[in-house]
Coordinates of C-alpha atoms and ligand atoms in Angstrom, one line a residue:
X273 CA -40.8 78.6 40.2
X274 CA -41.5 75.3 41.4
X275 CA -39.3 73.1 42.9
X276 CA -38.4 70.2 40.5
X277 CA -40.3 66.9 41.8
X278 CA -38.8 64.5 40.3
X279 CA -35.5 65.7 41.8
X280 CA -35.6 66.0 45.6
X281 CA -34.4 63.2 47.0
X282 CA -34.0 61.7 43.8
X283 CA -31.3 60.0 43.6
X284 CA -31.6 59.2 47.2
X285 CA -34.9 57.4 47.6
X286 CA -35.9 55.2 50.0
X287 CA -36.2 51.9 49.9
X288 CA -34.1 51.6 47.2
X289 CA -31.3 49.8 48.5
X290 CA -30.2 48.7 52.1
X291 CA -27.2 49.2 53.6
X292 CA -27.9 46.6 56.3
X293 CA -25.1 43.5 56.3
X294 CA -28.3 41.1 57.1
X295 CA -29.8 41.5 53.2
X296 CA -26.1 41.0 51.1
X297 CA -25.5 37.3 49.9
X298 CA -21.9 38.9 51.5
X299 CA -21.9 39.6 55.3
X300 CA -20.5 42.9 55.1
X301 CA -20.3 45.5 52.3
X302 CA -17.2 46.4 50.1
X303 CA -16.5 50.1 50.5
X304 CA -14.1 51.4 48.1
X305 CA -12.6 54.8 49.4
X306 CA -11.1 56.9 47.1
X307 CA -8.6 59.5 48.7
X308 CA -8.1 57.2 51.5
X309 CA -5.1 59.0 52.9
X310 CA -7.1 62.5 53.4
X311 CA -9.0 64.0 56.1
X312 CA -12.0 62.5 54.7
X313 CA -10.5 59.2 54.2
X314 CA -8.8 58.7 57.5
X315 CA -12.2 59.5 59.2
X316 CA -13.8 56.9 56.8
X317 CA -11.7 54.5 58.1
X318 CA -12.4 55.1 62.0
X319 CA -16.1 54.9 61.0
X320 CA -15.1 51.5 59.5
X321 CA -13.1 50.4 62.2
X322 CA -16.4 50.5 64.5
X323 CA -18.8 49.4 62.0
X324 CA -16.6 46.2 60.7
X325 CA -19.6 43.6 60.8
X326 CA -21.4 45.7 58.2
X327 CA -18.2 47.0 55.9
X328 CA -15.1 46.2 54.8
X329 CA -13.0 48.5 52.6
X330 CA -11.4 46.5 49.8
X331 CA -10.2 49.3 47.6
X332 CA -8.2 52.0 48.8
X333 CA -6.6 55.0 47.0
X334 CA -4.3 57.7 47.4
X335 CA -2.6 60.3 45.5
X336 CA 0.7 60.3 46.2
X337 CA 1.3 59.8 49.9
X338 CA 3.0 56.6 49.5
X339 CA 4.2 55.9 53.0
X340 CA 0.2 56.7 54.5
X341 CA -1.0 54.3 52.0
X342 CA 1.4 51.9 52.9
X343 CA 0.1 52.0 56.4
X344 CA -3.4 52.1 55.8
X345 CA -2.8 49.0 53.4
X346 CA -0.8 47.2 56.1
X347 CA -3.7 47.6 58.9
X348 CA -6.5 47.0 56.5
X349 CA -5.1 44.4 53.7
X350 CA -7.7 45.7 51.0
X351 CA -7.6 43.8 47.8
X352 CA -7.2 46.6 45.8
X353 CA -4.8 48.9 46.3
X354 CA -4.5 52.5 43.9
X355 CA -1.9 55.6 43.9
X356 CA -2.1 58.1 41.3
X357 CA 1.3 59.7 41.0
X358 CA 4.3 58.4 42.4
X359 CA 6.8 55.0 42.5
X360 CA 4.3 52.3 44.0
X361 CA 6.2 50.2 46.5
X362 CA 8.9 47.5 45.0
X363 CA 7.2 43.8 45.1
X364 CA 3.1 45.1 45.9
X365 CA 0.7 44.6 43.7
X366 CA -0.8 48.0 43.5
X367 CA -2.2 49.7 40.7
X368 CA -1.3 53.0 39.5
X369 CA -2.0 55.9 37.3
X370 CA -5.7 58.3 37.3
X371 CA -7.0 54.9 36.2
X372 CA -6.9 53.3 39.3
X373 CA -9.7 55.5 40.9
X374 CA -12.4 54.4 38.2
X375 CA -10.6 50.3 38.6
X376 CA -11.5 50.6 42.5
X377 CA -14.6 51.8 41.9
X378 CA -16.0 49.8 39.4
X379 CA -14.6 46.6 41.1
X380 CA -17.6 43.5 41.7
X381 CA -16.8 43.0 45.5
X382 CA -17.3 47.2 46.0
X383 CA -21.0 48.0 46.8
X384 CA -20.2 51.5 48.1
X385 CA -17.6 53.6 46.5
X386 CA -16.6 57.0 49.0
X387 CA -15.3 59.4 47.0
X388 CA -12.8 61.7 49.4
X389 CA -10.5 63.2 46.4
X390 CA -10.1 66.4 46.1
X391 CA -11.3 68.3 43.1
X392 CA -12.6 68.1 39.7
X393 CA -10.3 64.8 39.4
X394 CA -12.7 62.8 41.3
X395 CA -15.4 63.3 38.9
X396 CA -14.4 60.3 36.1
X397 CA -14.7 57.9 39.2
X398 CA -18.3 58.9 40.2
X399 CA -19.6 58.7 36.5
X400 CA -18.1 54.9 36.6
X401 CA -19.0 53.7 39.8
X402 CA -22.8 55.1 38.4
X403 CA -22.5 53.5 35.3
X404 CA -21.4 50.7 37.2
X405 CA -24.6 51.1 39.5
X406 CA -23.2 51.4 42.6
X407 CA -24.0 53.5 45.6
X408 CA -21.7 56.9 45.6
X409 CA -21.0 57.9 48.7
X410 CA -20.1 61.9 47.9
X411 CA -17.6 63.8 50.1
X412 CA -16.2 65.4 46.2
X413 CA -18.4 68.3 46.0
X414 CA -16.3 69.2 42.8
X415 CA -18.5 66.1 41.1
X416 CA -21.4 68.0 40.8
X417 CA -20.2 71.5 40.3
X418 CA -18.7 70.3 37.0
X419 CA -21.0 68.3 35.7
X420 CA -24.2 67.9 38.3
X421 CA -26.8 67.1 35.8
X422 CA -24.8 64.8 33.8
X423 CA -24.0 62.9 37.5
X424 CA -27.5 62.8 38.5
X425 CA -29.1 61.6 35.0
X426 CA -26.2 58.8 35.3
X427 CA -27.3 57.8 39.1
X428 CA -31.2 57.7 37.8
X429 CA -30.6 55.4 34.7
X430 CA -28.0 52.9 36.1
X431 CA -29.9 52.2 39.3
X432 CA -26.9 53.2 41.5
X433 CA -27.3 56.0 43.7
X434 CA -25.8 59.2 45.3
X435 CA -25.6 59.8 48.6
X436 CA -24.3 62.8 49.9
X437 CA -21.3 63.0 52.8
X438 CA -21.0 67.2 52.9
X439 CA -22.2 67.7 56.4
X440 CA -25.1 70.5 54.9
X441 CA -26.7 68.0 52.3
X442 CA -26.1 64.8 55.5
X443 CA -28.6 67.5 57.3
X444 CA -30.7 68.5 54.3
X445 CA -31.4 64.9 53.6
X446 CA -32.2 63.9 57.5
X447 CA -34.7 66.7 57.5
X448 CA -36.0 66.0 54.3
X449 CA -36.6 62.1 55.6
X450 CA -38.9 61.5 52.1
X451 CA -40.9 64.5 52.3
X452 CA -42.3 64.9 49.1
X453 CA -40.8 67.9 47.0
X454 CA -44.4 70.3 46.9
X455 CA -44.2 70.2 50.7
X456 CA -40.4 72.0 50.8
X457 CA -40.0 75.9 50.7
X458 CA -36.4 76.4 51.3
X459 CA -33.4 75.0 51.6
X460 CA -30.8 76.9 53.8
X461 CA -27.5 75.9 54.3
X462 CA -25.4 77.0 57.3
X463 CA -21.4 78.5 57.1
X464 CA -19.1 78.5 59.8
X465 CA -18.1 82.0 57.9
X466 CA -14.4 80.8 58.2
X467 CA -11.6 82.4 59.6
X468 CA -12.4 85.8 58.5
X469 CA -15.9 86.0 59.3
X470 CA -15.2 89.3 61.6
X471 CA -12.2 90.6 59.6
X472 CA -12.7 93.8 57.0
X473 CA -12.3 93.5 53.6
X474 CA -9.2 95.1 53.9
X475 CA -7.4 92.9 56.1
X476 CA -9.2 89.8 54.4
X477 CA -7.4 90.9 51.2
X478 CA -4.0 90.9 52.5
X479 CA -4.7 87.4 54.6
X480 CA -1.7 85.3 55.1
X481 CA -1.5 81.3 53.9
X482 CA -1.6 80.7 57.8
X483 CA -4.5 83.0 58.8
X484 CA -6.2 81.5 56.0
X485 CA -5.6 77.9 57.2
X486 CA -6.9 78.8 60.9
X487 CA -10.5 77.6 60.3
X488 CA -12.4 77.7 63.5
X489 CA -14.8 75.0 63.7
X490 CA -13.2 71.9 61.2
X491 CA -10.2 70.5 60.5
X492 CA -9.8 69.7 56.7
X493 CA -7.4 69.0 53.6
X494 CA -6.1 72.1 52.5
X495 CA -7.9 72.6 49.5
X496 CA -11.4 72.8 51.4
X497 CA -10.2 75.0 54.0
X498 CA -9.2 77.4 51.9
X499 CA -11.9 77.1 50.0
X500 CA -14.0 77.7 53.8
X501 CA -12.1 80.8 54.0
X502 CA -13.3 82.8 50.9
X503 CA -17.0 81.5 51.0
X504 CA -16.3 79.5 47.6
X505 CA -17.0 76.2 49.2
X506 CA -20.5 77.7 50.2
X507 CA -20.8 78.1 46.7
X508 CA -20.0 75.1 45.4
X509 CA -22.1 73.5 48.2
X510 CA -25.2 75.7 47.0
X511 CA -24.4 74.3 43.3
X512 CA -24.2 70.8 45.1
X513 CA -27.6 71.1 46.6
X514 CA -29.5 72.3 43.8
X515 CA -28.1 69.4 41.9
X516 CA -28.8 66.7 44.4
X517 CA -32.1 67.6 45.3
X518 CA -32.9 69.2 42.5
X519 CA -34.2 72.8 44.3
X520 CA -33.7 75.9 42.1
X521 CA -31.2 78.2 43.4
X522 CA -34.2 80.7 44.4
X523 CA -35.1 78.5 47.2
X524 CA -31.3 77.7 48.8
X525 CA -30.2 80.5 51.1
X526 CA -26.9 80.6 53.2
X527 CA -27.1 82.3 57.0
X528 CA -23.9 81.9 58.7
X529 CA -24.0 80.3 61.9
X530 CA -20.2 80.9 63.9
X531 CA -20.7 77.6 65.8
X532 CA -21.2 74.7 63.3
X533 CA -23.8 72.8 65.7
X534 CA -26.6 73.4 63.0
X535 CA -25.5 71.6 60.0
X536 CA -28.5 73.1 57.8
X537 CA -32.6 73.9 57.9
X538 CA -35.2 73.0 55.8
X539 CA -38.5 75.0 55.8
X540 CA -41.3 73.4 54.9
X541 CA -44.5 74.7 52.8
X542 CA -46.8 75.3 56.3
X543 CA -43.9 76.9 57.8
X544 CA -42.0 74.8 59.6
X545 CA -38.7 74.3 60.1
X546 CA -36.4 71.6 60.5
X547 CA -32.5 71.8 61.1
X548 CA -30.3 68.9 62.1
X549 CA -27.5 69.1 64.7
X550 CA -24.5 67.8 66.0
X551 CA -20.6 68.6 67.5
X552 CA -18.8 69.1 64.3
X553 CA -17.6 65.9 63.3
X554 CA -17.4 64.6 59.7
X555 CA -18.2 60.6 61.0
X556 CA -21.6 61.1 61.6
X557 CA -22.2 62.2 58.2
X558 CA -19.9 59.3 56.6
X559 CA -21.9 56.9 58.7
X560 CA -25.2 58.1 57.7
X561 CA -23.9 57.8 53.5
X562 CA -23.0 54.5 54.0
X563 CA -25.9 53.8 56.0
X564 CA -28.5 55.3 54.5
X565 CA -31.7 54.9 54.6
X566 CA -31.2 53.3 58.1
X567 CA -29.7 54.9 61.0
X568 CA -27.4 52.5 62.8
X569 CA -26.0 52.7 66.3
X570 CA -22.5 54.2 66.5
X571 CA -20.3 54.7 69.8
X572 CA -17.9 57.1 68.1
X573 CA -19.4 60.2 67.4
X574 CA -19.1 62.9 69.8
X575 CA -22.3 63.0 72.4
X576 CA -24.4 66.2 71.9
X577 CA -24.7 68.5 75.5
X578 CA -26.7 71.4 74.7
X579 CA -25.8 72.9 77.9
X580 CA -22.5 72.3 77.5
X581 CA -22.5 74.0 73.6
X582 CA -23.9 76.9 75.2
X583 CA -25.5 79.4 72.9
X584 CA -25.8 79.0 69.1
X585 CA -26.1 82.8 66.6
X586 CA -26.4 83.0 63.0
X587 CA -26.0 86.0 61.1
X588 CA -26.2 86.9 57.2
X589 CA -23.2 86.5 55.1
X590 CA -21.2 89.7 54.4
X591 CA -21.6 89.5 50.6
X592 CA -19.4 92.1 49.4
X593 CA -16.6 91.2 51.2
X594 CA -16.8 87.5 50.2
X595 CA -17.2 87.8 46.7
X596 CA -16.4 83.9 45.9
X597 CA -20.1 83.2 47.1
X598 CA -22.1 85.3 44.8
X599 CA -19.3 84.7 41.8
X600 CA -20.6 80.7 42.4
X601 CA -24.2 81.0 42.8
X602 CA -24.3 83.4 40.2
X603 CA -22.0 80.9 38.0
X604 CA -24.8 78.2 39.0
X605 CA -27.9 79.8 37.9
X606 CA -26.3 80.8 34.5
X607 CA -25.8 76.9 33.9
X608 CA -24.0 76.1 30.6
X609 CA -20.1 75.7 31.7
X610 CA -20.0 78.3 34.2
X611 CA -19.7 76.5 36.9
X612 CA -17.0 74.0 35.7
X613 CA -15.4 77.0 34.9
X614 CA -15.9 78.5 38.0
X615 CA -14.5 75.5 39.8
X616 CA -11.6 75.0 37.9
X617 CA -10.2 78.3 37.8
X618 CA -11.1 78.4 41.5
X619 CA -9.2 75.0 42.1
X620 CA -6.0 76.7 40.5
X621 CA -6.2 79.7 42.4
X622 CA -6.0 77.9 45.4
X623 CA -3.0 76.1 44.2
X624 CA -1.5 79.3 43.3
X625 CA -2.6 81.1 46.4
X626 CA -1.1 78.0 48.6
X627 CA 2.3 78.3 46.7
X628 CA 2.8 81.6 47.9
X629 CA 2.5 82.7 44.2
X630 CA -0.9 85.1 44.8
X631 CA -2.7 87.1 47.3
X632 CA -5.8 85.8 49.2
X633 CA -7.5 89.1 47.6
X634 CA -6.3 87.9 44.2
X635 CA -8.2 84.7 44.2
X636 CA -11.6 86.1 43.2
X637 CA -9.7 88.2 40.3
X638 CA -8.6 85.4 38.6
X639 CA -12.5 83.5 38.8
X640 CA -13.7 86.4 37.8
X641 CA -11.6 87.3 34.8
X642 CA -11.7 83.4 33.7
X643 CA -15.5 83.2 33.7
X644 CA -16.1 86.6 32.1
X645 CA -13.0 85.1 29.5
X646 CA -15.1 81.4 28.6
X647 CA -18.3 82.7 29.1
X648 CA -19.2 81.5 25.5
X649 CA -17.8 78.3 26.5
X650 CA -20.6 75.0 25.3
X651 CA -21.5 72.9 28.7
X652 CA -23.6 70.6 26.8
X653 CA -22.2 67.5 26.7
X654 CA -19.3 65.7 29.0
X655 CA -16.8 66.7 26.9
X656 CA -17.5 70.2 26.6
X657 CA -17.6 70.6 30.4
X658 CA -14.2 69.2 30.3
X659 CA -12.9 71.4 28.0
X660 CA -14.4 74.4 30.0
X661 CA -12.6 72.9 32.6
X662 CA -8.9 73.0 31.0
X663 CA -9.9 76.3 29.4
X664 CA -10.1 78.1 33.0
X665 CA -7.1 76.4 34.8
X666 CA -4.8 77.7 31.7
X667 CA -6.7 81.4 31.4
X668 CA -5.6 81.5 35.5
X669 CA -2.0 79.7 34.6
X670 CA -1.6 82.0 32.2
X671 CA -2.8 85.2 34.2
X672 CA -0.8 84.0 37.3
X673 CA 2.1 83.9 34.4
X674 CA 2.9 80.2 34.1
Ligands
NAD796 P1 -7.6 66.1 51.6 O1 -6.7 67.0 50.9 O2 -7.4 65.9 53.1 O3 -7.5 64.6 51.0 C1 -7.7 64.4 49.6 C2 -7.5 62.9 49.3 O4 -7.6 62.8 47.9 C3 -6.1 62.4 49.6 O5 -6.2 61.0 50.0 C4 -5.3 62.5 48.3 O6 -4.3 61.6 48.2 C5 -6.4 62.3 47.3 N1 -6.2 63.1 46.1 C6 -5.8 64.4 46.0 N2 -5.7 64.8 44.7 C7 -6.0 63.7 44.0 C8 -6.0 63.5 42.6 N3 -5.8 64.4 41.7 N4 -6.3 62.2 42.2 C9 -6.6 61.2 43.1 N5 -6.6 61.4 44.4 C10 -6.3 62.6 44.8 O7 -9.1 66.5 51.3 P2 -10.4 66.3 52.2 O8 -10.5 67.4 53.2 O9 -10.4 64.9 52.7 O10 -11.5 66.6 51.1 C11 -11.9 65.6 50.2 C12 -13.2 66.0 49.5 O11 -14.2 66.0 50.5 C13 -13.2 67.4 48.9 O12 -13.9 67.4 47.7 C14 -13.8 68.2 50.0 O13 -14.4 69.4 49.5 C15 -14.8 67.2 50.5 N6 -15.2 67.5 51.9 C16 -14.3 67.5 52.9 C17 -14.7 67.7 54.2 C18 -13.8 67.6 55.3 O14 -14.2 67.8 56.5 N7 -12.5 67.4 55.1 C19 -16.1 68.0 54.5 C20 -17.0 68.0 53.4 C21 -16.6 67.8 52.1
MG797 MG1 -19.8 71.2 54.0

């Protein structure tokens, strides 16, 4: 099959846009961060913190970490301020309710909207902020696992684009550097393999809330590294790539590499390879979203030794005993609503799993059973995909007896 050439790099092209203060009527650029009060959103804010001639954040959100918001606001004064749940503070001006994100990220003075929330919840606010033409800066890989072809058709008519913050598709789009899409063979994306990468299937299944939050290499919301732990965020990362540079899911493979210095390859049609590196630290890629498509000089990221990092391995991914991945790929290539299903019923799961309410083992069951239940399920238009959505988390609620 051949790879889609309208799509790689699509929605990323060069020369689009700049990111550069010099060529805004405004000296620096409004950055709206949604899920400012994450791991995500914190880093955003060091980045910003360095780089505060070219970008200011003037919209900040959180979901209900009041006292963290607080703080953030009192250090950065944005002019928009957002919580979704929760009292807001007696006397402040801050907006609140799920309406907030798509307000921030639709506001005039935002050129860049970072979306750092957490789940399928963050997808209303990319659709806006496309519609709205701005640049998306994407750490909310749950955007385009619901409804990636939807997002992407959005970012091409609007003229607002998507740029991706996921460390893999930060690496896939440096290696890419406006290659043309007949000249790329393969994407493949590297996994740390998580905290059970050696562990036997047994064990795995039995994995407590605390093994399952050890992950080796990053530190991350909870959600995510959880999600690192049983292979599903490869999945929906796969999903992610396919959607954002348009690649079918025959040509994106996943080797797992134990260090995290490779942050993914790209092989070429002639047989080259390209892979991009770097000491695992989500700034680089939050600079190079915001950046992009220039590269600009940045005394915060952590310097690259290779002597120092010492040897790098890679293995292949131990497919059986991490059924999440093949469950999402598989869920990806049958299109339709199967991967909003997919997500959603994963994105319960976890909550269930983190409650102490279900087994690390059981998470898998309850994908599986909800896409096998809603495999009928329309994903042909928004609302459809949204219904798939609600469908899976009550098929899992109900399983899980709620
Ligand atoms: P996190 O749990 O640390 O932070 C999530 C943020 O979103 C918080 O500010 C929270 O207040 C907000 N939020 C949570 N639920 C919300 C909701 N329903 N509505 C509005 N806001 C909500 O998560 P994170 O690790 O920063 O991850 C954020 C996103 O970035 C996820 O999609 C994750 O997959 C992706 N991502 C994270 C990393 C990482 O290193 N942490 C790397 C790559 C991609
Ligand atoms: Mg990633």
């Amino acid at each position: 099959m051949a790879v889609n050439p309208s799509a790689i790099v699509i929605h990323v092209q060069r020369g689009q846009e700049g990111a550069a203060a010099s060529d805004s009527p405004r000296t620096r650029k409004g950055v709206a961060i949604l899920g400012a009060t994450g791991s995500i959103g914190t880093s955003a804010l060091r980045v910003l913190a360095r780089q505060a001639d070219r970008f200011t954040p003037v919209a900040l959100t959180a979901h209900a970490n009041v006292d963290a918001l607080a703080a953030q606001v009192a250090r950065w004064r944005p002019a928009f301020v957002g919580l979704v749940r929760g009292v807001v503070p007696r006397g402040s001006n801050w907006s609140s309710g799920a309406e907030c994100l798509i307000a921030a990220a639709t506001r005039d003075d935002v050129d860049i909207v970072l979306n750092a929330v957490v789940g399928a919840a963050g997808l209303p606010a990319t659709l806006a902020a496309l519609r709205a033409g701005k640049r998306v800066a994407l750490a909310n890989k749950e955007t385009l696992v619901v409804a990636g072809s939807i997002v992407t058709a959005l970012a091409a008519a609007h003229g607002g684009s998507l740029v991706p913050v996921d460390s893999e598709h930060s690496a896939i789009l440096q290696c890419l550097a406006g290659r043309e899409s007949h000249e790329v063979k393969r994407l493949v994306l590297t996994a740390s393999g998580g905290p059970f990468r050696t562990w036997s299937a047994d064990r795995i299944a039995t994995a407590t809330l605390a093994d399952a939050l050890k992950h080796p290499t990053w530190q991350m919301g909870s959600k995510i590294t959880i999600d690192s732990a049983t292979l599903a965020n490869k999945a929906l990362e796969v999903i992610e790539a396919h959607h954002l540079f348009g690649v079918p899911y025959d040509r994106i493979d996943v080797v797992v590499h134990p260090q995290s210095i490779i942050h993914s390859f790209v092989e070429f049609v002639d047989g080259s390879v390209l892979a991009q590196m770097g000491v695992p630290s989500m700034e680089l890629p939050i600079l190079f979203a915001l950046t992009w498509p220039e590269r600009v000089a940045d005394n915060g990221v952590p310097q690259f030794d290779p002597v120092t990092l010492g040897t790098l391995t890679f293995e292949a991914v131990r497919t059986f005993d991490f059924p999440m991945l093949a469950l999402g790929i598989t869920a990806g290539q049958s299109g339709g609503s199967a991967s909003a299903v997919y997500n959603a019923a994963n994105e319960v799961a976890v909550e269930h799993f983190l409650a102490g309410r279900i087994m690390f083992g059981e998470i898998p069951l309850h994908v599986e059973s909800a896409l096998v239940a809603l495999r009928e399920m329309s994903g042909e238009s928004l609302d459809a995909l949204l219904a798939a959505d609600a469908a899976a988390r009550h098929h899992v609620n109900a399983q899980v007896g709620l």
